[in-house]
């Protein structure tokens, strides 16, 4: 009996061994069929998406729009200009796009409660931005906004930020450009990379009280900073997929872009954790004028602090770098604007050669500089579009019916190119359009939603304008910047949550002579 039992046991083990690959295969097939069924049910539930055969959806799905346009945003602008209501429905994305200021007012102000960021948008950016201010609604958003608004409005923080920007200009950016201008006909620099490093150094000092020293060009860009860019780009790419289940499935299987995103977010988490650790090491909430120290006084959840850190990095580096890069590309094509800026700086400061710190006090009197910056962002907004999701059924002011769950996008880039909004010269870079009797006069934020509008208007707007105007004045009065093989007429953008130029912005830098003494202007 013992022998028979052992024989039987061996036979069972052999049979089990032979069946194991088949069982695994059957399990895999069953899982694949389950996933396929889920995809099919999602497709059926979301009709019309995949089989919408309208011309706009077909052009989007096939990519045929790229035969005529360099950028998706330019194709959208073309569609919106061609629409009598300045509104287009892209069915395959369940996305209503608009460039109509009245509709923007409706979404951002009149029906604000019906158009939150929404769960679909939050899901797209959740891995990267978490519960940061740009990715939440309700009480979480209101708490962060109130705290940030109160701190950013404080004279102490504004003075601290001005000192940081002045120091970065005087000790790093201007010397770097001066050094580049000394090399032959001018060393070729990627100005976009320079501004991203500059803005990253500034935001880390202002927001976290830490100095990463990125503007030292001899230092390679940190792997962690590169991971931040990767996470931003891949998160933005999720929004271009017709159905969320596609990227969700890839994330579940950890393949393709989703695997790269997960790896990048892991490094971003490490960066944010190190920022928080260093801040605590330096004293945390008990010491420091930076924003993170102030947030630490109200928040003891490190994951929540991580999300706030990442949001500040995104807002303080990417948007400012994009805006400054576009500004100097336009300036390279319009030297008359650079000359007008220098004339104003000379007039306001007395001779244009005052030290940077002293010039800061005069920025508010430089109306032409302010107008030129606004005009640049009209044509090249740092964030080209922003989306909300309808919490309930609605009808837009132009008659467009919006079903619950539909994504509604106002397209600031397209709005800057609408004759119906800005007149027949809308494509021209003309700072004078913002001036009345030599003074800057703002337009309605619903015509110019570069900083959003209504309740969610950007709380860091004044700080960002100060930093950008300070850079413009300091650079333009001392250097000529010539873009190489780049034109503002045919820009090419890279994917991302902001609007970086593909391939950067290679420029040649030349030092200007002082007007009076013949010596180089002081820094």
Short mmCIF file of C-alpha atoms in Angstrom, two decimals:
data_model
loop_
_atom_site.label_atom_id
_atom_site.label_comp_id
_atom_site.label_asym_id
_atom_site.label_seq_id
_atom_site.Cartn_x
_atom_site.Cartn_y
_atom_site.Cartn_z
CA UNK A 1 0.00 0.00 0.00
CA UNK A 2 2.83 2.37 0.84
CA UNK A 3 4.40 1.85 -2.57
CA UNK A 4 1.08 2.38 -4.30
CA UNK A 5 0.44 5.57 -2.32
CA UNK A 6 3.85 6.93 -3.24
CA UNK A 7 3.26 6.04 -6.88
CA UNK A 8 -0.14 7.74 -6.82
CA UNK A 9 1.30 10.82 -5.13
CA UNK A 10 4.05 11.03 -7.74
CA UNK A 11 1.53 10.71 -10.55
CA UNK A 12 -0.55 13.53 -9.07
CA UNK A 13 2.52 15.78 -8.80
CA UNK A 14 3.50 15.01 -12.38
CA UNK A 15 -0.03 15.75 -13.57
CA UNK A 16 -0.09 19.01 -11.61
CA UNK A 17 3.27 19.98 -13.06
CA UNK A 18 2.10 19.30 -16.59
CA UNK A 19 -1.11 21.23 -16.06
CA UNK A 20 0.51 24.31 -14.45
CA UNK A 21 1.45 26.05 -17.74
CA UNK A 22 -2.03 25.37 -19.09
CA UNK A 23 -3.66 26.76 -15.95
CA UNK A 24 -1.46 29.87 -16.17
CA UNK A 25 -2.34 30.27 -19.84
CA UNK A 26 -6.05 29.84 -19.10
CA UNK A 27 -5.82 32.41 -16.31
CA UNK A 28 -4.03 34.84 -18.62
CA UNK A 29 -6.63 34.35 -21.36
CA UNK A 30 -9.45 34.81 -18.85
CA UNK A 31 -7.83 38.02 -17.54
CA UNK A 32 -7.28 39.33 -21.06
CA UNK A 33 -10.89 38.59 -21.98
CA UNK A 34 -12.08 40.36 -18.82
CA UNK A 35 -10.02 43.44 -19.65
CA UNK A 36 -11.18 43.36 -23.30
CA UNK A 37 -14.80 43.13 -22.14
CA UNK A 38 -14.26 46.08 -19.79
CA UNK A 39 -12.79 48.10 -22.65
CA UNK A 40 -15.69 47.17 -24.91
CA UNK A 41 -18.26 48.11 -22.27
CA UNK A 42 -16.48 51.43 -21.69
CA UNK A 43 -16.53 52.14 -25.43
CA UNK A 44 -20.24 51.36 -25.65
CA UNK A 45 -21.02 53.45 -22.58
CA UNK A 46 -19.08 56.45 -23.87
CA UNK A 47 -20.61 56.64 -27.36
CA UNK A 48 -19.97 58.32 -29.72
CA UNK A 49 -16.17 58.53 -29.08
CA UNK A 50 -14.35 55.96 -31.16
CA UNK A 51 -16.68 55.80 -34.10
CA UNK A 52 -17.54 59.51 -34.36
CA UNK A 53 -16.94 60.22 -38.06
CA UNK A 54 -17.21 64.01 -38.03
CA UNK A 55 -14.37 65.81 -39.81
CA UNK A 56 -12.87 67.25 -36.61
CA UNK A 57 -12.75 63.91 -34.76
CA UNK A 58 -11.40 62.10 -37.80
CA UNK A 59 -8.61 64.66 -38.20
CA UNK A 60 -7.73 64.30 -34.51
CA UNK A 61 -7.71 60.49 -34.48
CA UNK A 62 -5.77 60.12 -37.73
CA UNK A 63 -3.39 63.00 -37.01
CA UNK A 64 -4.12 64.48 -40.43
CA UNK A 65 -4.20 67.96 -38.89
CA UNK A 66 -0.38 67.75 -38.66
CA UNK A 67 -0.14 68.02 -42.44
CA UNK A 68 -1.01 71.70 -42.22
CA UNK A 69 -0.19 72.75 -38.66
CA UNK A 70 3.02 72.45 -36.63
CA UNK A 71 1.22 72.29 -33.29
CA UNK A 72 -2.07 70.93 -32.02
CA UNK A 73 -2.77 74.31 -30.41
CA UNK A 74 -2.51 76.01 -33.83
CA UNK A 75 -5.03 73.57 -35.28
CA UNK A 76 -7.38 74.26 -32.36
CA UNK A 77 -6.95 78.00 -32.94
CA UNK A 78 -7.85 77.49 -36.61
CA UNK A 79 -10.98 75.53 -35.70
CA UNK A 80 -12.07 78.13 -33.16
CA UNK A 81 -11.53 81.02 -35.58
CA UNK A 82 -13.65 79.17 -38.14
CA UNK A 83 -16.51 78.60 -35.70
CA UNK A 84 -19.23 81.30 -35.63
CA UNK A 85 -19.60 80.75 -31.88
CA UNK A 86 -15.82 80.41 -31.30
CA UNK A 87 -16.64 77.02 -29.77
CA UNK A 88 -15.83 73.52 -31.05
CA UNK A 89 -16.88 70.07 -29.78
CA UNK A 90 -14.21 67.37 -30.03
CA UNK A 91 -16.42 64.34 -29.45
CA UNK A 92 -13.70 61.71 -29.17
CA UNK A 93 -12.31 63.51 -26.12
CA UNK A 94 -15.74 64.57 -24.80
CA UNK A 95 -14.22 68.04 -24.87
CA UNK A 96 -15.87 71.37 -25.67
CA UNK A 97 -13.22 73.97 -26.56
CA UNK A 98 -13.95 77.69 -26.54
CA UNK A 99 -12.23 80.98 -27.31
CA UNK A 100 -15.31 83.08 -26.65
CA UNK A 101 -14.83 85.57 -23.75
CA UNK A 102 -18.54 85.47 -22.88
CA UNK A 103 -18.38 81.68 -22.58
CA UNK A 104 -15.19 81.91 -20.51
CA UNK A 105 -17.02 84.30 -18.15
CA UNK A 106 -19.88 81.80 -17.94
CA UNK A 107 -17.57 78.92 -16.98
CA UNK A 108 -15.17 80.74 -14.65
CA UNK A 109 -17.59 83.11 -12.94
CA UNK A 110 -21.33 82.81 -13.62
CA UNK A 111 -21.47 79.00 -13.28
CA UNK A 112 -18.28 78.48 -11.29
CA UNK A 113 -19.86 75.86 -9.02
CA UNK A 114 -20.85 73.75 -12.04
CA UNK A 115 -17.32 73.72 -13.47
CA UNK A 116 -14.81 72.40 -10.93
CA UNK A 117 -11.55 70.78 -11.92
CA UNK A 118 -13.46 67.56 -11.58
CA UNK A 119 -12.56 63.96 -10.82
CA UNK A 120 -11.45 63.10 -14.40
CA UNK A 121 -8.90 65.93 -14.46
CA UNK A 122 -7.72 65.14 -10.94
CA UNK A 123 -7.23 61.51 -11.94
CA UNK A 124 -5.07 62.49 -14.91
CA UNK A 125 -2.66 64.49 -12.72
CA UNK A 126 -3.10 62.65 -9.42
CA UNK A 127 0.15 60.67 -9.60
CA UNK A 128 2.15 63.83 -10.26
CA UNK A 129 0.34 66.66 -8.44
CA UNK A 130 -1.56 64.66 -5.83
CA UNK A 131 -3.69 66.97 -3.68
CA UNK A 132 -1.83 70.13 -4.67
CA UNK A 133 -3.76 73.35 -5.26
CA UNK A 134 -3.92 72.89 -9.06
CA UNK A 135 -5.54 69.47 -8.81
CA UNK A 136 -8.23 69.75 -6.15
CA UNK A 137 -11.62 71.33 -5.53
CA UNK A 138 -13.73 72.10 -2.49
CA UNK A 139 -12.31 72.50 1.01
CA UNK A 140 -8.82 71.27 0.12
CA UNK A 141 -8.48 73.87 -2.63
CA UNK A 142 -9.98 76.61 -0.47
CA UNK A 143 -7.61 75.86 2.43
CA UNK A 144 -4.49 75.98 0.25
CA UNK A 145 -5.68 79.06 -1.61
CA UNK A 146 -6.46 81.04 1.54
CA UNK A 147 -3.14 80.17 3.13
CA UNK A 148 -1.13 80.88 -0.04
CA UNK A 149 -3.00 84.12 -0.77
CA UNK A 150 -2.43 85.42 2.75
CA UNK A 151 1.27 84.62 2.68
CA UNK A 152 1.91 85.86 -0.86
CA UNK A 153 0.24 89.17 -0.02
CA UNK A 154 2.36 89.77 3.06
CA UNK A 155 4.93 92.60 2.72
CA UNK A 156 7.55 90.44 4.45
CA UNK A 157 7.32 87.64 1.88
CA UNK A 158 7.24 90.06 -1.05
CA UNK A 159 10.35 91.79 0.25
CA UNK A 160 12.02 88.41 0.75
CA UNK A 161 11.11 87.37 -2.82
CA UNK A 162 12.48 90.64 -4.23
CA UNK A 163 15.78 90.06 -2.42
CA UNK A 164 15.99 86.53 -3.80
CA UNK A 165 15.34 87.58 -7.40
CA UNK A 166 17.74 90.53 -7.12
CA UNK A 167 20.47 88.25 -5.78
CA UNK A 168 19.93 85.63 -8.50
CA UNK A 169 20.11 88.31 -11.19
CA UNK A 170 23.14 90.09 -9.77
CA UNK A 171 25.18 87.04 -8.77
CA UNK A 172 24.22 84.44 -11.37
CA UNK A 173 22.10 85.31 -14.41
CA UNK A 174 23.76 88.58 -15.47
CA UNK A 175 27.34 87.28 -14.91
CA UNK A 176 26.46 84.14 -16.89
CA UNK A 177 25.19 86.20 -19.85
CA UNK A 178 28.18 88.53 -19.55
CA UNK A 179 30.54 85.55 -19.71
CA UNK A 180 28.72 84.14 -22.77
CA UNK A 181 28.97 87.50 -24.55
CA UNK A 182 32.77 87.51 -24.21
CA UNK A 183 33.33 84.35 -26.25
CA UNK A 184 34.02 85.36 -29.86
CA UNK A 185 30.84 86.45 -31.60
CA UNK A 186 28.89 85.39 -28.58
CA UNK A 187 28.53 81.92 -27.13
CA UNK A 188 25.35 80.11 -28.16
CA UNK A 189 23.15 79.43 -25.13
CA UNK A 190 19.86 77.62 -24.80
CA UNK A 191 17.98 80.52 -23.23
CA UNK A 192 15.03 78.30 -22.33
CA UNK A 193 17.33 76.07 -20.29
CA UNK A 194 18.91 79.12 -18.66
CA UNK A 195 15.52 80.52 -17.64
CA UNK A 196 14.34 77.17 -16.32
CA UNK A 197 17.41 76.94 -14.11
CA UNK A 198 17.03 80.56 -13.00
CA UNK A 199 13.33 80.13 -12.19
CA UNK A 200 14.00 76.84 -10.36
CA UNK A 201 16.66 78.47 -8.18
CA UNK A 202 14.30 81.37 -7.43
CA UNK A 203 11.27 79.24 -6.57
CA UNK A 204 13.31 76.93 -4.36
CA UNK A 205 14.69 79.89 -2.42
CA UNK A 206 11.36 81.73 -2.17
CA UNK A 207 9.15 78.72 -1.51
CA UNK A 208 11.48 76.38 0.40
CA UNK A 209 14.41 78.48 1.64
CA UNK A 210 16.86 76.22 -0.22
CA UNK A 211 19.37 76.96 -2.99
CA UNK A 212 19.83 74.18 -5.58
CA UNK A 213 22.35 76.24 -7.58
CA UNK A 214 20.95 75.10 -10.95
CA UNK A 215 22.12 78.23 -12.76
CA UNK A 216 25.71 77.10 -12.57
CA UNK A 217 25.83 75.84 -16.18
CA UNK A 218 28.92 73.76 -15.47
CA UNK A 219 26.70 71.65 -13.24
CA UNK A 220 24.59 69.06 -15.11
CA UNK A 221 20.85 69.27 -14.54
CA UNK A 222 19.92 67.06 -11.63
CA UNK A 223 18.37 63.69 -12.41
CA UNK A 224 15.56 64.72 -10.10
CA UNK A 225 14.85 67.88 -12.11
CA UNK A 226 14.80 65.85 -15.32
CA UNK A 227 12.34 63.48 -13.64
CA UNK A 228 10.14 66.48 -12.86
CA UNK A 229 10.05 67.38 -16.57
CA UNK A 230 9.31 63.79 -17.55
CA UNK A 231 6.47 63.52 -15.05
CA UNK A 232 4.98 66.80 -16.29
CA UNK A 233 5.14 65.78 -19.95
CA UNK A 234 3.78 62.27 -19.49
CA UNK A 235 0.97 63.48 -17.22
CA UNK A 236 -0.07 65.97 -19.90
CA UNK A 237 -0.03 63.20 -22.50
CA UNK A 238 -2.73 61.33 -20.57
CA UNK A 239 -5.20 64.09 -21.43
CA UNK A 240 -4.76 63.47 -25.17
CA UNK A 241 -5.89 59.84 -24.97
CA UNK A 242 -9.50 59.42 -26.17
CA UNK A 243 -10.51 57.16 -23.26
CA UNK A 244 -9.08 57.12 -19.75
CA UNK A 245 -9.28 53.34 -19.58
CA UNK A 246 -6.37 53.15 -22.05
CA UNK A 247 -3.83 54.88 -19.82
CA UNK A 248 -5.39 53.34 -16.71
CA UNK A 249 -4.82 49.87 -18.16
CA UNK A 250 -1.22 50.71 -19.05
CA UNK A 251 -0.72 51.99 -15.51
CA UNK A 252 -2.19 48.78 -14.09
CA UNK A 253 0.19 46.70 -16.22
CA UNK A 254 3.05 49.17 -15.60
CA UNK A 255 4.06 49.37 -19.25
CA UNK A 256 5.05 52.05 -21.78
CA UNK A 257 4.63 55.71 -20.81
CA UNK A 258 2.95 54.75 -17.55
CA UNK A 259 6.02 52.84 -16.40
CA UNK A 260 8.19 55.87 -17.26
CA UNK A 261 5.76 58.12 -15.40
CA UNK A 262 5.81 55.92 -12.31
CA UNK A 263 9.61 55.92 -12.29
CA UNK A 264 9.71 59.70 -12.75
CA UNK A 265 7.14 60.34 -9.99
CA UNK A 266 9.20 58.14 -7.64
CA UNK A 267 12.16 60.48 -8.19
CA UNK A 268 9.94 63.57 -7.83
CA UNK A 269 8.75 62.16 -4.51
CA UNK A 270 12.38 61.79 -3.45
CA UNK A 271 13.08 65.41 -4.45
CA UNK A 272 10.08 66.71 -2.50
CA UNK A 273 10.93 64.57 0.53
CA UNK A 274 14.48 65.94 0.51
CA UNK A 275 13.18 69.51 0.29
CA UNK A 276 10.94 68.92 3.32
CA UNK A 277 13.73 67.17 5.23
CA UNK A 278 16.18 69.99 4.56
CA UNK A 279 13.62 72.60 5.59
CA UNK A 280 13.03 70.78 8.87
CA UNK A 281 16.77 70.46 9.37
CA UNK A 282 17.07 74.24 9.03
CA UNK A 283 14.31 74.84 11.54
CA UNK A 284 11.04 74.19 9.73
CA UNK A 285 8.10 76.39 10.62
CA UNK A 286 9.96 78.03 13.48
CA UNK A 287 12.41 79.79 11.19
CA UNK A 288 12.52 81.06 7.64
CA UNK A 289 10.61 83.53 5.48
CA UNK A 290 9.87 80.99 2.76
CA UNK A 291 6.40 79.65 1.92
CA UNK A 292 7.08 76.05 2.94
CA UNK A 293 8.03 77.12 6.46
CA UNK A 294 4.71 78.93 6.72
CA UNK A 295 2.74 75.94 5.41
CA UNK A 296 4.53 73.68 7.89
CA UNK A 297 2.96 75.71 10.66
CA UNK A 298 -0.49 74.48 9.57
CA UNK A 299 0.21 71.05 8.01
CA UNK A 300 1.95 68.06 9.57
CA UNK A 301 1.13 65.54 6.81
CA UNK A 302 4.30 64.98 4.75
CA UNK A 303 2.36 63.58 1.78
CA UNK A 304 0.22 66.72 1.70
CA UNK A 305 3.34 68.88 1.99
CA UNK A 306 4.89 66.89 -0.88
CA UNK A 307 1.93 67.76 -3.12
CA UNK A 308 2.21 71.45 -2.20
CA UNK A 309 5.96 71.44 -2.90
CA UNK A 310 5.44 69.92 -6.37
CA UNK A 311 2.66 72.41 -7.19
CA UNK A 312 4.87 75.37 -6.26
CA UNK A 313 7.71 73.98 -8.38
CA UNK A 314 5.40 73.66 -11.37
CA UNK A 315 3.97 77.15 -10.97
CA UNK A 316 7.18 78.91 -10.04
CA UNK A 317 9.53 77.35 -12.56
CA UNK A 318 7.71 76.14 -15.67
CA UNK A 319 5.29 79.03 -16.18
CA UNK A 320 7.88 81.75 -15.60
CA UNK A 321 10.51 80.04 -17.76
CA UNK A 322 7.98 79.56 -20.59
CA UNK A 323 6.84 83.19 -20.42
CA UNK A 324 10.39 84.60 -20.40
CA UNK A 325 11.54 82.31 -23.22
CA UNK A 326 8.65 83.42 -25.45
CA UNK A 327 9.26 87.07 -24.55
CA UNK A 328 12.88 87.04 -25.69
CA UNK A 329 12.00 85.11 -28.84
CA UNK A 330 9.53 87.88 -29.72
CA UNK A 331 12.08 90.54 -28.74
CA UNK A 332 14.62 89.01 -31.12
CA UNK A 333 12.10 89.49 -33.95
CA UNK A 334 11.18 93.01 -32.78
CA UNK A 335 14.29 95.06 -31.87
CA UNK A 336 12.18 98.22 -31.83
CA UNK A 337 10.42 96.91 -28.71
CA UNK A 338 13.77 96.29 -27.01
CA UNK A 339 14.77 99.89 -27.86
CA UNK A 340 11.51 101.21 -26.38
CA UNK A 341 12.11 99.21 -23.19
CA UNK A 342 15.60 100.69 -22.83
CA UNK A 343 14.22 104.19 -23.35
CA UNK A 344 11.66 103.66 -20.59
CA UNK A 345 14.24 102.19 -18.20
CA UNK A 346 16.51 105.20 -18.80
CA UNK A 347 13.64 107.62 -18.31
CA UNK A 348 12.29 106.00 -15.13
CA UNK A 349 15.63 105.28 -13.42
CA UNK A 350 17.41 108.44 -14.55
CA UNK A 351 20.19 106.90 -16.63
CA UNK A 352 19.42 103.17 -16.89
CA UNK A 353 22.62 102.29 -15.05
CA UNK A 354 21.30 101.98 -11.52
CA UNK A 355 22.11 98.74 -9.69
CA UNK A 356 19.53 95.98 -9.96
CA UNK A 357 18.35 96.28 -6.35
CA UNK A 358 17.62 99.99 -6.80
CA UNK A 359 15.84 99.38 -10.10
CA UNK A 360 13.37 97.03 -8.36
CA UNK A 361 11.77 100.01 -6.67
CA UNK A 362 10.97 101.52 -10.07
CA UNK A 363 9.42 98.47 -11.74
CA UNK A 364 5.86 99.59 -11.01
CA UNK A 365 6.51 102.81 -12.97
CA UNK A 366 7.61 100.94 -16.12
CA UNK A 367 4.28 100.75 -17.95
CA UNK A 368 5.76 99.86 -21.33
CA UNK A 369 7.68 96.92 -19.84
CA UNK A 370 4.45 95.72 -18.24
CA UNK A 371 2.57 96.12 -21.54
CA UNK A 372 5.25 94.27 -23.51
CA UNK A 373 5.12 91.34 -21.07
CA UNK A 374 1.32 91.16 -21.22
CA UNK A 375 1.42 91.34 -25.00
CA UNK A 376 3.94 88.51 -25.13
CA UNK A 377 1.76 86.32 -22.89
CA UNK A 378 -1.28 87.16 -25.04
CA UNK A 379 0.44 85.47 -27.97
CA UNK A 380 2.31 82.84 -25.95
CA UNK A 381 0.48 82.13 -22.68
CA UNK A 382 2.62 79.94 -20.40
CA UNK A 383 -0.41 77.67 -19.90
CA UNK A 384 -2.10 77.42 -23.28
CA UNK A 385 -5.43 76.08 -22.07
CA UNK A 386 -7.25 75.04 -18.93
CA UNK A 387 -10.06 72.54 -18.50
CA UNK A 388 -13.01 72.09 -16.16
CA UNK A 389 -15.52 69.24 -16.00
CA UNK A 390 -19.26 69.91 -15.92
CA UNK A 391 -20.74 68.75 -12.61
CA UNK A 392 -24.21 68.90 -14.18
CA UNK A 393 -25.93 69.45 -17.51
CA UNK A 394 -25.61 73.00 -18.84
CA UNK A 395 -26.06 75.16 -21.90
CA UNK A 396 -23.28 77.62 -22.72
CA UNK A 397 -24.03 81.20 -23.69
CA UNK A 398 -23.48 80.39 -27.37
CA UNK A 399 -26.11 77.63 -27.23
CA UNK A 400 -23.72 74.68 -26.95
CA UNK A 401 -25.28 71.89 -24.88
CA UNK A 402 -22.90 70.46 -22.27
CA UNK A 403 -23.75 67.10 -20.73
CA UNK A 404 -22.71 66.21 -17.20
CA UNK A 405 -19.13 64.95 -17.16
CA UNK A 406 -18.11 66.81 -20.32
CA UNK A 407 -14.73 68.51 -20.32
CA UNK A 408 -14.93 72.24 -21.09
CA UNK A 409 -11.66 73.91 -22.12
CA UNK A 410 -10.99 77.60 -22.55
CA UNK A 411 -8.06 78.04 -24.90
CA UNK A 412 -5.98 81.10 -24.01
CA UNK A 413 -3.52 80.49 -26.88
CA UNK A 414 -6.35 80.51 -29.42
CA UNK A 415 -8.00 83.53 -27.79
CA UNK A 416 -4.86 85.59 -28.38
CA UNK A 417 -5.21 84.87 -32.10
CA UNK A 418 -8.91 85.72 -32.50
CA UNK A 419 -9.80 88.76 -34.60
CA UNK A 420 -13.17 88.81 -32.87
CA UNK A 421 -11.38 89.36 -29.54
CA UNK A 422 -8.30 91.44 -30.42
CA UNK A 423 -9.00 92.92 -33.84
CA UNK A 424 -7.43 92.41 -37.28
CA UNK A 425 -3.88 92.88 -35.94
CA UNK A 426 -4.30 90.09 -33.37
CA UNK A 427 -1.30 88.18 -34.76
CA UNK A 428 1.02 91.18 -34.31
CA UNK A 429 3.26 91.77 -31.29
CA UNK A 430 2.17 95.30 -30.39
CA UNK A 431 2.67 96.35 -26.73
CA UNK A 432 1.01 99.72 -27.41
CA UNK A 433 -2.39 98.03 -27.49
CA UNK A 434 -2.21 97.89 -23.68
CA UNK A 435 -1.36 101.58 -23.18
CA UNK A 436 -3.62 104.60 -22.76
CA UNK A 437 -1.77 107.93 -22.56
CA UNK A 438 1.41 106.02 -21.74
CA UNK A 439 -0.12 104.04 -18.87
CA UNK A 440 -0.88 100.34 -18.76
CA UNK A 441 -4.61 99.54 -18.82
CA UNK A 442 -5.62 95.89 -18.25
CA UNK A 443 -8.27 94.09 -20.26
CA UNK A 444 -11.05 91.91 -18.84
CA UNK A 445 -9.55 88.67 -17.50
CA UNK A 446 -12.23 86.80 -19.46
CA UNK A 447 -10.71 88.16 -22.68
CA UNK A 448 -7.23 87.55 -21.30
CA UNK A 449 -7.41 84.46 -19.03
CA UNK A 450 -3.63 83.99 -18.86
CA UNK A 451 -3.81 84.09 -15.05
CA UNK A 452 -7.25 82.41 -15.05
CA UNK A 453 -10.15 84.57 -13.85
CA UNK A 454 -12.89 84.68 -11.27
CA UNK A 455 -12.52 82.77 -8.02
CA UNK A 456 -9.55 80.70 -9.19
CA UNK A 457 -7.44 83.61 -10.45
CA UNK A 458 -3.72 82.96 -9.89
CA UNK A 459 -2.69 83.88 -6.33
CA UNK A 460 0.98 84.18 -7.36
CA UNK A 461 0.30 86.63 -10.19
CA UNK A 462 1.95 89.71 -8.66
CA UNK A 463 5.01 87.76 -7.51
CA UNK A 464 5.43 86.23 -10.97
CA UNK A 465 5.07 89.61 -12.72
CA UNK A 466 7.68 91.14 -10.42
CA UNK A 467 10.17 88.36 -11.16
CA UNK A 468 9.62 88.45 -14.93
CA UNK A 469 9.78 92.25 -15.22
CA UNK A 470 12.96 92.31 -13.14
CA UNK A 471 14.58 89.80 -15.52
CA UNK A 472 13.43 91.72 -18.60
CA UNK A 473 14.78 95.05 -17.37
CA UNK A 474 18.10 93.60 -16.17
CA UNK A 475 18.74 91.63 -19.37
CA UNK A 476 17.45 94.07 -21.99
CA UNK A 477 19.34 97.08 -20.67
CA UNK A 478 22.65 95.18 -20.74
CA UNK A 479 22.43 92.71 -23.65
CA UNK A 480 21.20 92.12 -27.17
CA UNK A 481 19.67 88.65 -27.50
CA UNK A 482 19.58 87.14 -30.99
CA UNK A 483 17.59 83.94 -31.54
CA UNK A 484 19.29 81.48 -33.89
CA UNK A 485 17.18 79.63 -36.45
CA UNK A 486 14.01 80.37 -34.46
CA UNK A 487 11.09 82.64 -35.28
CA UNK A 488 8.04 83.66 -33.29
CA UNK A 489 6.04 83.24 -36.51
CA UNK A 490 6.38 79.43 -36.64
CA UNK A 491 7.03 78.21 -33.09
CA UNK A 492 7.24 74.50 -32.36
CA UNK A 493 6.10 73.43 -28.92
CA UNK A 494 7.06 70.39 -26.89
CA UNK A 495 4.40 68.46 -24.92
CA UNK A 496 3.91 69.45 -21.31
CA UNK A 497 1.60 71.09 -18.79
CA UNK A 498 3.08 74.45 -19.79
CA UNK A 499 4.28 75.57 -23.23
CA UNK A 500 8.03 74.88 -23.68
CA UNK A 501 9.60 75.24 -27.12
CA UNK A 502 10.75 72.01 -28.74
CA UNK A 503 14.54 72.04 -28.97
CA UNK A 504 14.83 75.00 -26.59
CA UNK A 505 15.76 78.52 -27.67
CA UNK A 506 19.37 78.80 -28.91
CA UNK A 507 20.52 82.42 -28.77
CA UNK A 508 23.65 84.50 -29.19
CA UNK A 509 24.31 87.07 -26.47
CA UNK A 510 26.05 90.40 -27.08
CA UNK A 511 26.98 92.91 -24.41
CA UNK A 512 25.73 96.48 -24.82
CA UNK A 513 27.79 99.55 -24.02
CA UNK A 514 26.61 102.04 -21.42
CA UNK A 515 25.16 105.20 -22.96
CA UNK A 516 27.09 107.79 -21.00
CA UNK A 517 30.35 106.62 -19.56
CA UNK A 518 31.23 103.95 -22.06
CA UNK A 519 31.67 101.49 -19.20
CA UNK A 520 29.64 98.35 -18.79
CA UNK A 521 26.40 98.93 -16.82
CA UNK A 522 26.64 97.88 -13.18
CA UNK A 523 25.08 94.64 -12.05
#
